[in-house]
Every structure is written in C-alpha cells, then in structure tokens.
Short mmCIF file of C-alpha atoms and ligand atoms in Angstrom, two decimals:
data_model
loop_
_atom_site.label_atom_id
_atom_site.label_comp_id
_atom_site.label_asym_id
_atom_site.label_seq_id
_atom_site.Cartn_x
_atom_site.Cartn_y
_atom_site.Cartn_z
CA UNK A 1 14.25 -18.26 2.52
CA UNK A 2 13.00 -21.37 4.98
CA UNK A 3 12.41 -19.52 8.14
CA UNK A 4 10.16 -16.66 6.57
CA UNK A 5 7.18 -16.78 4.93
CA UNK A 6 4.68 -13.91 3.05
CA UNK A 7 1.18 -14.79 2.10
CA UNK A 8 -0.25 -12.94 -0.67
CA UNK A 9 -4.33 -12.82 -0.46
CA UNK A 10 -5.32 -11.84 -4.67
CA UNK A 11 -3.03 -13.55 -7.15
CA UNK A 12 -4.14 -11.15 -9.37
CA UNK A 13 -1.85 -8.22 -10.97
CA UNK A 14 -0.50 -6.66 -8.07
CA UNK A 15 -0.27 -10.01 -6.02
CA UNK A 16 1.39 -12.04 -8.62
CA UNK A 17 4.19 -9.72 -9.12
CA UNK A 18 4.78 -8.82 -5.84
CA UNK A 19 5.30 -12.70 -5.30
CA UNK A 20 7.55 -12.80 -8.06
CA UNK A 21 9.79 -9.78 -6.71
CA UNK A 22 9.55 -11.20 -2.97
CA UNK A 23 11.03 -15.10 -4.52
CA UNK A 24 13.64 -12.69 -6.97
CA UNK A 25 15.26 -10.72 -4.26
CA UNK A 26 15.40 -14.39 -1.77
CA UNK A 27 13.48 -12.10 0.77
CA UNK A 28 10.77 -15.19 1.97
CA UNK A 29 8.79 -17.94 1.12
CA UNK A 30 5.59 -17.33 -1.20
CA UNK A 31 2.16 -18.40 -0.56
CA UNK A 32 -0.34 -16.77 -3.19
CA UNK A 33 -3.73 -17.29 -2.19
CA UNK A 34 -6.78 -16.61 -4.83
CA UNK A 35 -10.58 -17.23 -4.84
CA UNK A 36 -10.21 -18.37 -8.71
CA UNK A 37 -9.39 -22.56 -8.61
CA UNK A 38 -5.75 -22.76 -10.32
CA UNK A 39 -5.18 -19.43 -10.77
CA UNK A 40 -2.94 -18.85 -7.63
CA UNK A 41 -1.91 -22.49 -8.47
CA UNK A 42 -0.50 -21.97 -11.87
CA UNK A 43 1.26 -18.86 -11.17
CA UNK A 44 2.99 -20.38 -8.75
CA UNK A 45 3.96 -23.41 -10.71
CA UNK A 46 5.32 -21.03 -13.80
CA UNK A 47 7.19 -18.50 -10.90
CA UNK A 48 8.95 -22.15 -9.68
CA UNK A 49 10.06 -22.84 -13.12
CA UNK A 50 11.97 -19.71 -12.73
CA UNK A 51 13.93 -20.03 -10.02
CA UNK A 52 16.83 -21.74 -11.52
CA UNK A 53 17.38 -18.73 -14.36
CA UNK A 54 16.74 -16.33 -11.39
CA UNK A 55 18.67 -18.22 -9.09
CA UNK A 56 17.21 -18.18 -6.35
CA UNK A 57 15.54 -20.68 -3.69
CA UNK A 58 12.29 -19.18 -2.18
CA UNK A 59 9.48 -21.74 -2.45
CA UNK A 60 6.33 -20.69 -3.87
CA UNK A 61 3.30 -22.18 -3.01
CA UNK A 62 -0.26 -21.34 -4.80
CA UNK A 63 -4.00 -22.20 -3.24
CA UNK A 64 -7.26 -21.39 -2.19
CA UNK A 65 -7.06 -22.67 1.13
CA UNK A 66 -6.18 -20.30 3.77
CA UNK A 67 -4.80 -23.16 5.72
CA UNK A 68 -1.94 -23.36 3.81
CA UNK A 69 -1.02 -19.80 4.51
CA UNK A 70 -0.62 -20.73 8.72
CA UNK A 71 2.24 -19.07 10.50
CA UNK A 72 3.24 -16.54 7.82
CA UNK A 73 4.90 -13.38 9.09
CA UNK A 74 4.01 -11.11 6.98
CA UNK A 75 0.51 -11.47 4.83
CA UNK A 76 -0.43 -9.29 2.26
CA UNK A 77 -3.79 -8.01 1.03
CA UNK A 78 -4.62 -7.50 -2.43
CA UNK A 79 -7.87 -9.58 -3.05
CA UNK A 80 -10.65 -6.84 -4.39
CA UNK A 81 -12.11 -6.33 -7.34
CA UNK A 82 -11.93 -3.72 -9.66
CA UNK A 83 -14.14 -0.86 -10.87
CA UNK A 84 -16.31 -2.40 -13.19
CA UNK A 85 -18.67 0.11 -15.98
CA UNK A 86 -21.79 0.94 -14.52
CA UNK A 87 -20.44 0.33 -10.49
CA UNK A 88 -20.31 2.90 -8.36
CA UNK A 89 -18.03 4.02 -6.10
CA UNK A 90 -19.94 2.86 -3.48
CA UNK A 91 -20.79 -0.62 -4.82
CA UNK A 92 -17.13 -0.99 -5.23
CA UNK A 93 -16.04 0.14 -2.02
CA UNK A 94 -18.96 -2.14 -0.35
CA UNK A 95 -18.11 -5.54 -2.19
CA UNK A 96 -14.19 -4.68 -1.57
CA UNK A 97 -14.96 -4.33 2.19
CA UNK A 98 -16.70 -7.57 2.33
CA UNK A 99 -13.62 -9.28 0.53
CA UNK A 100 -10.85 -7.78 2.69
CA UNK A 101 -12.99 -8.51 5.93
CA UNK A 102 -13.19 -11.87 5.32
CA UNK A 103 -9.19 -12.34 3.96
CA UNK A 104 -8.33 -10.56 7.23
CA UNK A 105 -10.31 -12.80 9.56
CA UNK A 106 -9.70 -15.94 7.33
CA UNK A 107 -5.50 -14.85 7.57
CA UNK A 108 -5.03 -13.74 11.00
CA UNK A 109 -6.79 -17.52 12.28
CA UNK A 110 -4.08 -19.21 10.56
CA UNK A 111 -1.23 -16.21 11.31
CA UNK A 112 -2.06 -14.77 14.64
CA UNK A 113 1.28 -13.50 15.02
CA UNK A 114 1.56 -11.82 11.03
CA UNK A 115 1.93 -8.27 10.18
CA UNK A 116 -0.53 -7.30 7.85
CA UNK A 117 0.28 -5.08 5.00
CA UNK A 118 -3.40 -3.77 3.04
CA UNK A 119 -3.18 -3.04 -0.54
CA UNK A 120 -6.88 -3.05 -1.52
CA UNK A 121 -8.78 0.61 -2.55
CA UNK A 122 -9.95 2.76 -1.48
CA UNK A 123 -6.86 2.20 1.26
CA UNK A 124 -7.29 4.22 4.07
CA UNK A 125 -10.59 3.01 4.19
CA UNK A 126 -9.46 -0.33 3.91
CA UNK A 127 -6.99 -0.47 6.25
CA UNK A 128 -8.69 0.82 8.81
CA UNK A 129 -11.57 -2.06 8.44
CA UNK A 130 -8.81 -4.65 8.06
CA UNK A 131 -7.22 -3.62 11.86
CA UNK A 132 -10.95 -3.57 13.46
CA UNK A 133 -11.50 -7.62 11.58
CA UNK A 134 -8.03 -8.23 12.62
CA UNK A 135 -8.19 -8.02 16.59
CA UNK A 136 -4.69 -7.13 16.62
CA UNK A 137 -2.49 -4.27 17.89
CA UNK A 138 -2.52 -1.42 15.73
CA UNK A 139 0.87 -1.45 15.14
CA UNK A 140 0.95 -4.75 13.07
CA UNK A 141 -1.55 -3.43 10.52
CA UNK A 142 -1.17 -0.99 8.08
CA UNK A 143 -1.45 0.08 4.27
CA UNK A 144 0.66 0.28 1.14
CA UNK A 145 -0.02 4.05 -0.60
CA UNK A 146 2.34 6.75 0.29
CA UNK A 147 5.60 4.73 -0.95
CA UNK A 148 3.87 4.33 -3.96
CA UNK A 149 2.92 8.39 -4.33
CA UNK A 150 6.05 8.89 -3.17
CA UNK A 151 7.64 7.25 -5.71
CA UNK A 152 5.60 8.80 -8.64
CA UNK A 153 6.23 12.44 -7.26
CA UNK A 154 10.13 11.06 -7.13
CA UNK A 155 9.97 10.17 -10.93
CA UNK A 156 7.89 12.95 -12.13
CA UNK A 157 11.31 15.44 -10.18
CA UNK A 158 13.88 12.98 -12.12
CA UNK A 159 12.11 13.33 -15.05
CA UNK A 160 11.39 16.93 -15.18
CA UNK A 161 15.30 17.99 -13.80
CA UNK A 162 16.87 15.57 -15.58
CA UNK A 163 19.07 14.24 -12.67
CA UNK A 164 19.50 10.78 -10.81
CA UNK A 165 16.49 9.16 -9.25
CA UNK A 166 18.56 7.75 -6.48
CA UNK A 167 19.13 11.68 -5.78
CA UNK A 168 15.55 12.20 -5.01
CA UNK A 169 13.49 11.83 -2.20
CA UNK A 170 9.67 12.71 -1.27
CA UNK A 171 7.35 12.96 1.03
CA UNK A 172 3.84 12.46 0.32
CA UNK A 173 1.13 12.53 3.77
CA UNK A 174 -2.45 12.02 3.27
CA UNK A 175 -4.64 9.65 2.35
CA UNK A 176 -4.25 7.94 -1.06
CA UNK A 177 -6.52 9.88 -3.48
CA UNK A 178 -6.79 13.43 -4.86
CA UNK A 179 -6.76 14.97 -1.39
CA UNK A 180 -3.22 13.31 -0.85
CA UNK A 181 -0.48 16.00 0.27
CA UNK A 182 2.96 15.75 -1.22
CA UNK A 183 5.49 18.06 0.70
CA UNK A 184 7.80 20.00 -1.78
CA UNK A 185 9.40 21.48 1.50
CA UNK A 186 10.71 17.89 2.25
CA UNK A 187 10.85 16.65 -1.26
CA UNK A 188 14.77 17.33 -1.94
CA UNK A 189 17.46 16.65 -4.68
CA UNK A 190 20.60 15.37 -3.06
CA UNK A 191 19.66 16.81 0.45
CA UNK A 192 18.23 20.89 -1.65
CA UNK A 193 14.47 21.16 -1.12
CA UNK A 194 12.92 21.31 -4.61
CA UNK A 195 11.25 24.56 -3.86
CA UNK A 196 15.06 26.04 -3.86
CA UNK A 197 15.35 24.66 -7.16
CA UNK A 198 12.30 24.54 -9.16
CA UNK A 199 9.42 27.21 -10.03
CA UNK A 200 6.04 27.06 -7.71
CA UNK A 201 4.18 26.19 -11.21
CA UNK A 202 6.72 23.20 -12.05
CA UNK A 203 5.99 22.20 -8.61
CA UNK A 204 2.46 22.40 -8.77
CA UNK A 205 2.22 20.63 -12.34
CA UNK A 206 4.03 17.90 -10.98
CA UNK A 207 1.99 17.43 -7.70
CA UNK A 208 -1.00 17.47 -9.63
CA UNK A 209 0.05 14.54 -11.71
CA UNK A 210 1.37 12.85 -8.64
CA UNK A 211 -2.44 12.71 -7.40
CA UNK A 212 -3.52 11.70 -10.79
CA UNK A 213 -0.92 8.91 -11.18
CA UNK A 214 -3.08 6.16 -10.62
CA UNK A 215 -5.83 7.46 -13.14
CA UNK A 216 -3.01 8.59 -16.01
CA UNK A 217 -2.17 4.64 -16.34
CA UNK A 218 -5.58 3.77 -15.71
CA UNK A 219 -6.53 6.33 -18.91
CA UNK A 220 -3.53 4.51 -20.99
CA UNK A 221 -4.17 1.10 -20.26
CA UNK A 222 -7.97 1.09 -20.72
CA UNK A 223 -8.49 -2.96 -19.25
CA UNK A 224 -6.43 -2.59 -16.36
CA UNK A 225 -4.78 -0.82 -13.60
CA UNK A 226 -1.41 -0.26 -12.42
CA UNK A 227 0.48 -2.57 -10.30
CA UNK A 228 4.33 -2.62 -11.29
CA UNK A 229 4.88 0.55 -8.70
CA UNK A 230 2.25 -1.10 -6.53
CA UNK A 231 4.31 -4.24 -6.23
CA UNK A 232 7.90 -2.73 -5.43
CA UNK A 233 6.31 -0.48 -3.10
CA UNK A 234 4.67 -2.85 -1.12
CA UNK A 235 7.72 -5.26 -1.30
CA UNK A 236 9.89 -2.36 0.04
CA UNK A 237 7.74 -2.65 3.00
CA UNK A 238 8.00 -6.08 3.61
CA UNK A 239 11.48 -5.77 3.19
CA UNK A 240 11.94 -3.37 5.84
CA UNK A 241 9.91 -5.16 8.38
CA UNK A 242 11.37 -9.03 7.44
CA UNK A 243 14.87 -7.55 8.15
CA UNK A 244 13.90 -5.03 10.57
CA UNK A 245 15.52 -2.60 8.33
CA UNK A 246 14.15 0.22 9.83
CA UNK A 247 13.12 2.70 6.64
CA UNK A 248 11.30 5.19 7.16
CA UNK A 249 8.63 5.56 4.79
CA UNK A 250 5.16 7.39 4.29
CA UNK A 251 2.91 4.37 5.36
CA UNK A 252 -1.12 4.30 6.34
CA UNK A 253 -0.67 3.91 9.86
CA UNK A 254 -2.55 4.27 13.14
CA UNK A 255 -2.92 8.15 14.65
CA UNK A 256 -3.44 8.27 18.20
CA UNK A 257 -2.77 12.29 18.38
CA UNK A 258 0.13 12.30 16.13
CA UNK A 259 -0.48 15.16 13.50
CA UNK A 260 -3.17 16.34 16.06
CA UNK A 261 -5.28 13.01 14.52
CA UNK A 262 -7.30 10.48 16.96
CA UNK A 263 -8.50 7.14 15.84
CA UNK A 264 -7.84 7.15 12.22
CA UNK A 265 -5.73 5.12 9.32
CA UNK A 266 -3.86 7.83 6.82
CA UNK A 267 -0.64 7.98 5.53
CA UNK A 268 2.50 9.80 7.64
CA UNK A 269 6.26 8.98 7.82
CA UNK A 270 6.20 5.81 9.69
CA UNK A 271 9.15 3.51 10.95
CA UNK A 272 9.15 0.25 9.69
CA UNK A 273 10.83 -2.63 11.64
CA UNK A 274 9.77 -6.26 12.57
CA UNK A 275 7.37 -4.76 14.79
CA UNK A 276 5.70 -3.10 12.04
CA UNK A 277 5.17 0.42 12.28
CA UNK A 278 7.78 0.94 15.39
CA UNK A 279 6.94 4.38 15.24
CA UNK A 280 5.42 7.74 13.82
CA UNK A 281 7.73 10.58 12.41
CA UNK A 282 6.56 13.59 13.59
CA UNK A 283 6.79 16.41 11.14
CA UNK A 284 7.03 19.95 11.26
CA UNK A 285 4.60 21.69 9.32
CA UNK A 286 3.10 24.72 8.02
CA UNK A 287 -0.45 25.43 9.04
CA UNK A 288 -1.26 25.31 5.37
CA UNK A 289 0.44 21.34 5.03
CA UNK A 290 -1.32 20.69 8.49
CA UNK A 291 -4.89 21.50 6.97
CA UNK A 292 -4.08 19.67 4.11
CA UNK A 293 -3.75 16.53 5.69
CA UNK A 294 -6.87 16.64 8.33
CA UNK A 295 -9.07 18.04 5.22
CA UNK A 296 -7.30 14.57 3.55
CA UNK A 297 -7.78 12.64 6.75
CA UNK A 298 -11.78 13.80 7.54
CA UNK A 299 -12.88 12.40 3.92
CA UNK A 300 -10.91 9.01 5.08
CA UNK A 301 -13.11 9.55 8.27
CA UNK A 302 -16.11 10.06 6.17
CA UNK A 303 -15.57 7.27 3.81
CA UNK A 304 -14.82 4.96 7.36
CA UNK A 305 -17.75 5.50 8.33
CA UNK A 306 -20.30 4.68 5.55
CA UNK A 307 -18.14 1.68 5.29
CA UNK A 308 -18.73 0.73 8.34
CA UNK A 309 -22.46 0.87 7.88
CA UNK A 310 -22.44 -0.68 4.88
CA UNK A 311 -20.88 -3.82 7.05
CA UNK A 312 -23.39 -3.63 9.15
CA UNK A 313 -26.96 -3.24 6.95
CA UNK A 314 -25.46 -6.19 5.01
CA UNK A 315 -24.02 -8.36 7.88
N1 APR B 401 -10.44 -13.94 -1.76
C1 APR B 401 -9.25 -14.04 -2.40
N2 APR B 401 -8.98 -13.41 -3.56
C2 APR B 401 -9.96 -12.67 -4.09
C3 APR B 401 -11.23 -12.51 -3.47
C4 APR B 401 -11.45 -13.20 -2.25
N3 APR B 401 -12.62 -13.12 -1.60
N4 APR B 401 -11.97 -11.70 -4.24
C5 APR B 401 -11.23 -11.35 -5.29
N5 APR B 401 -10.01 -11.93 -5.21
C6 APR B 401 -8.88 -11.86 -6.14
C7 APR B 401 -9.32 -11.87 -7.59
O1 APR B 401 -9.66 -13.18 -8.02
C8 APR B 401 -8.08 -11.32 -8.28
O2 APR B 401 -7.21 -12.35 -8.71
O3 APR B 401 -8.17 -10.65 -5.99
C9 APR B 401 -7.39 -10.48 -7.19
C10 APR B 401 -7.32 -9.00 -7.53
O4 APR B 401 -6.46 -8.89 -8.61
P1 APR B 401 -6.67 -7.86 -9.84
O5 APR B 401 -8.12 -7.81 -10.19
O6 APR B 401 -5.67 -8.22 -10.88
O7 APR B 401 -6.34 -6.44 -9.18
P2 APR B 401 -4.89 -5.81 -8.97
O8 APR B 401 -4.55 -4.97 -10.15
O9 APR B 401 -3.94 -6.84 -8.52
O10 APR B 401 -5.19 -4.81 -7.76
C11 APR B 401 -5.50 -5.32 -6.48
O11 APR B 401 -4.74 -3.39 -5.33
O12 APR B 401 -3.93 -1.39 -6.10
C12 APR B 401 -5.04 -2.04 -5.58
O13 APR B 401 -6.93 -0.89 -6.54
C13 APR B 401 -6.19 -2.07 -6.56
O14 APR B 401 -7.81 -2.90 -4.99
C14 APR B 401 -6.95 -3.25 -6.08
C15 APR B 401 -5.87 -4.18 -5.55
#
C-alpha cells in the first residue's frame, strides 16, 4: 500500500465504504476527507482497528484539511448533499455544484498530478464542472455511473434467468438518469446477446428497472440512498487505473466527436489505465441506440448549462 494513495472528498455513505473496500482489497492508502469535524476522523480510526481481522496494511488517514490529501493519485469525489423535502432539483443541483467546485480546486492544489474520479449527482453534470475547476487534461477526469447501471441491468439478467452473474455482461451508454441507454444487443450471457434469449417485454421490464434502480432503493430505504453498488463500482475504477488494468468499462468520459458528440461528459465504453480514460470504445450502433444516447446526452447539455449559470449569478 505505501507508494499509492486515494483521497476520498465526503466521508459520508458512499465515501466511507469505498475507503473501507479500497484498505480491504490492499489496493492504496486512504485519506477520507469530510467538512463535519471528526467525522472523517473517527471512521478512519474504527476502519484502522480493522485491519488486523482484515489483514491487511493500507493506512487510513481521516481530516478536514485538504493538505493532508497532497500527492494522492487518485482522489475521489463524493462530498454533496442530498435531496432534502421541500428542495428542488435545482437547489440541489446548485448547492452540489458549489461543493464539488470547491473539492476539485481545493484537491487538484494539493494533487496536481491525481486522476479524478466524480461521484456526486446529478453526474454528468458534475463531472463536466469538476474537469472545467480542475484545469487538467480531460483524460484524467471522469465520472462513476455506467459501472454502476451496468451492474444493476447485470443483476436484474441473473436474477430473472436464473444463471451465474459472472456469466453476464452489460452495456449501459448515456447519461446517468432515466434517459440512460442500456444495450440488450451487447448485454450477453456467456458471450449470447440477451435478445437471442429473452422476450422484448422481459427485456424491456428489466431496462426499465435498470433506470429506476437508484429510486427503487431510494423508495425502500426512505432516510437514505444507495451506496453499496456505488462503492464497488467506483472502486473497480480505481482499481483499473492504480494497476493500469486496462478494463473496459462504461465510464462518463470526455467526447470530442466520438458517438458523433463534441464537448460533452456522458457515459460510453471507456478504457481505463493509469492514464485514466486511455481511450473511447467506439460502438456500432443502430440509429435507434444512436438517438438514444444524443437525446440522453442534449439533457446533460441542457442541465450543463444552467449549471454553469448558476456558478456564475452566485460567484
Ligand atoms: N466538503 C467535504 N465534504 C462535504 C462537503 C464539502 N464542502 N459538503 C458535504 N460534504 C460531505 C457531507 O458531510 C457528507 O458526509 O459529503 C458527504 C456526503 O455523504 P452522504 O450524505 O452520506 O451521501 P452519499 O450517500 O455518500 O452520496 C454521496 O454520491 O451517489 C452520489 O447522489 C449521491 O451525490 C451523492 C454522493
């Protein structure tokens, strides 16, 4: 664990297990970082006391100084704050902004060389302000969503066929909301599109409740969102880019023309290395899964935009 190091910013649900999955599997070094005094502090304390059951030897720091995150290779965004009653969507996406602005700006001073990973919602949106505070190539920046969709359409197959996750893969482009575009053409069962295998109404139940996913736990939980998925997905990714592992995975990267998309953060079948995203897979599709995605990628647009000018009327 000594040479690497991943800074969480947001101890909160999400960030606090991710740190506890990162220190389980020995990937790196943990710093959690947290607005709240002792919070990030205390977690990290109790994740320490761990380590000899888990056996293993990553460090784990906690604070709310951002100078104890410096030189981290990988940092992590997760500060935000949820949807409270009465908030809009706008407040929310406003005061989020703000937060992940300032954790960007804040992390990068301390880690000019890190990769940035965004976790924060509404993503795409997110992301996209996060590589604009950053100053930094597109290439290091880039958000956690379609590993996570990918995953739920992957358990809602396993479930439904009965058959072995690890059998399953998915493909889910878009961005990460109800206009997200899982592809059933390359969603397969050991290597058999599901479309071969399942009826166009199975397949269409199951998509829908892959773009409900987040609200379904949201509905069952009633105080609280979900962040168990959240957390292996975005430790996947910092996986793959610590050891240059190379998976490719449905990330919220950079388009410059890829998927016929200019200047935009959404999610597409990205390479993920030490680099960060090393590159952009290229899919063939239909003109219907095309449409999808810019219909999916204009709202991000949209959404950019009045984000951006919320920035600026409060800056
Ligand atoms: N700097 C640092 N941390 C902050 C800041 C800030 N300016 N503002 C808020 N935080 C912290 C909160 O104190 C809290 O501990 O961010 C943490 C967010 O944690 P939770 O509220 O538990 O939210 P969580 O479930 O972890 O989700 C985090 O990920 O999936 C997304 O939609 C989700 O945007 C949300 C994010």
């Amino acid at each position: 664990c000594a040479s690497t190091r991943v800074t969480i910013i947001g101890a909160g649900k999400v960030g606090s297990t991710l740190a506890q999955r990162i220190a389980e599997k020995n990937l790196a070094d943990v710093v959690l970082l947290d607005i709240v005094a002792g919070m990030p502090q205390g977690i990290a304390l109790d994740l320490t006391q761990a380590r000899g059951i888990e056996q293993h030897d990553c460090q784990i720091i906690g604070t709310n100084d951002y100078a104890d995150t410096a030189n981290s290779d990988v940092m992590v965004i997760t500060a935000g704050i949820p949807r409270k009653p009465g908030m809009t969507r706008d407040d929310l996406m406003r005061t989020n902004a703000q937060i992940v602005v300032e954790a960007v700006q804040r992390s990068i001073a301390h880690s000019p060389n890190a990769i940035l990973i965004i976790v924060t919602n509404p993503l795409d949106v997110m992301t996209y302000l996060a590589w604009q505070a950053s100053g930094i190539p597109s290439n290091r920046v880039m958000g956690m969503a379609g590993v996570l969709d990918s995953a739920r359409f992957q358990s809602f197959i396993a479930m439904e066929l009965g058959v072995a996750i690890t059998d399953i893969t998915t493909t889910v482009l878009g961005g990460h909301g109800d206009l997200m575009v899982p592809l059933p053409r390359y969603s397969t069962v050991s290597g058999v599109p599901i479309t071969e295998i399942m009826e166009p109404e199975t397949i269409d139940r199951l998509i829908k409740r892959t773009r409900n996913g987040g609200a379904e736990i949201v509905e069952l939980m009633r105080t609280g969102s979900a962040y168990f998925a959240p957390a292996s997905a975005t430790c996947l990714m910092v996986e793959s880019i610590l050891y240059n592992q190379s998976r490719v995975v449905p990330t919220c990267a950079y388009l410059q023309g890829e998927y016929g998309l200019n200047d935009i953060y959404v999610g597409v079948p990205s390479r993920l290395g030490c680099a960060g995203v090393e590159s952009i897979v290229e899919l063939n599709l239909t003109e219907a899964e095309l449409s999808a995605l810019h219909i999916s990628a204009e709202s991000v647009r949209q959404n950019v935009h009045q984000a951006k000018e919320m920035l600026a009327a409060v800056a």
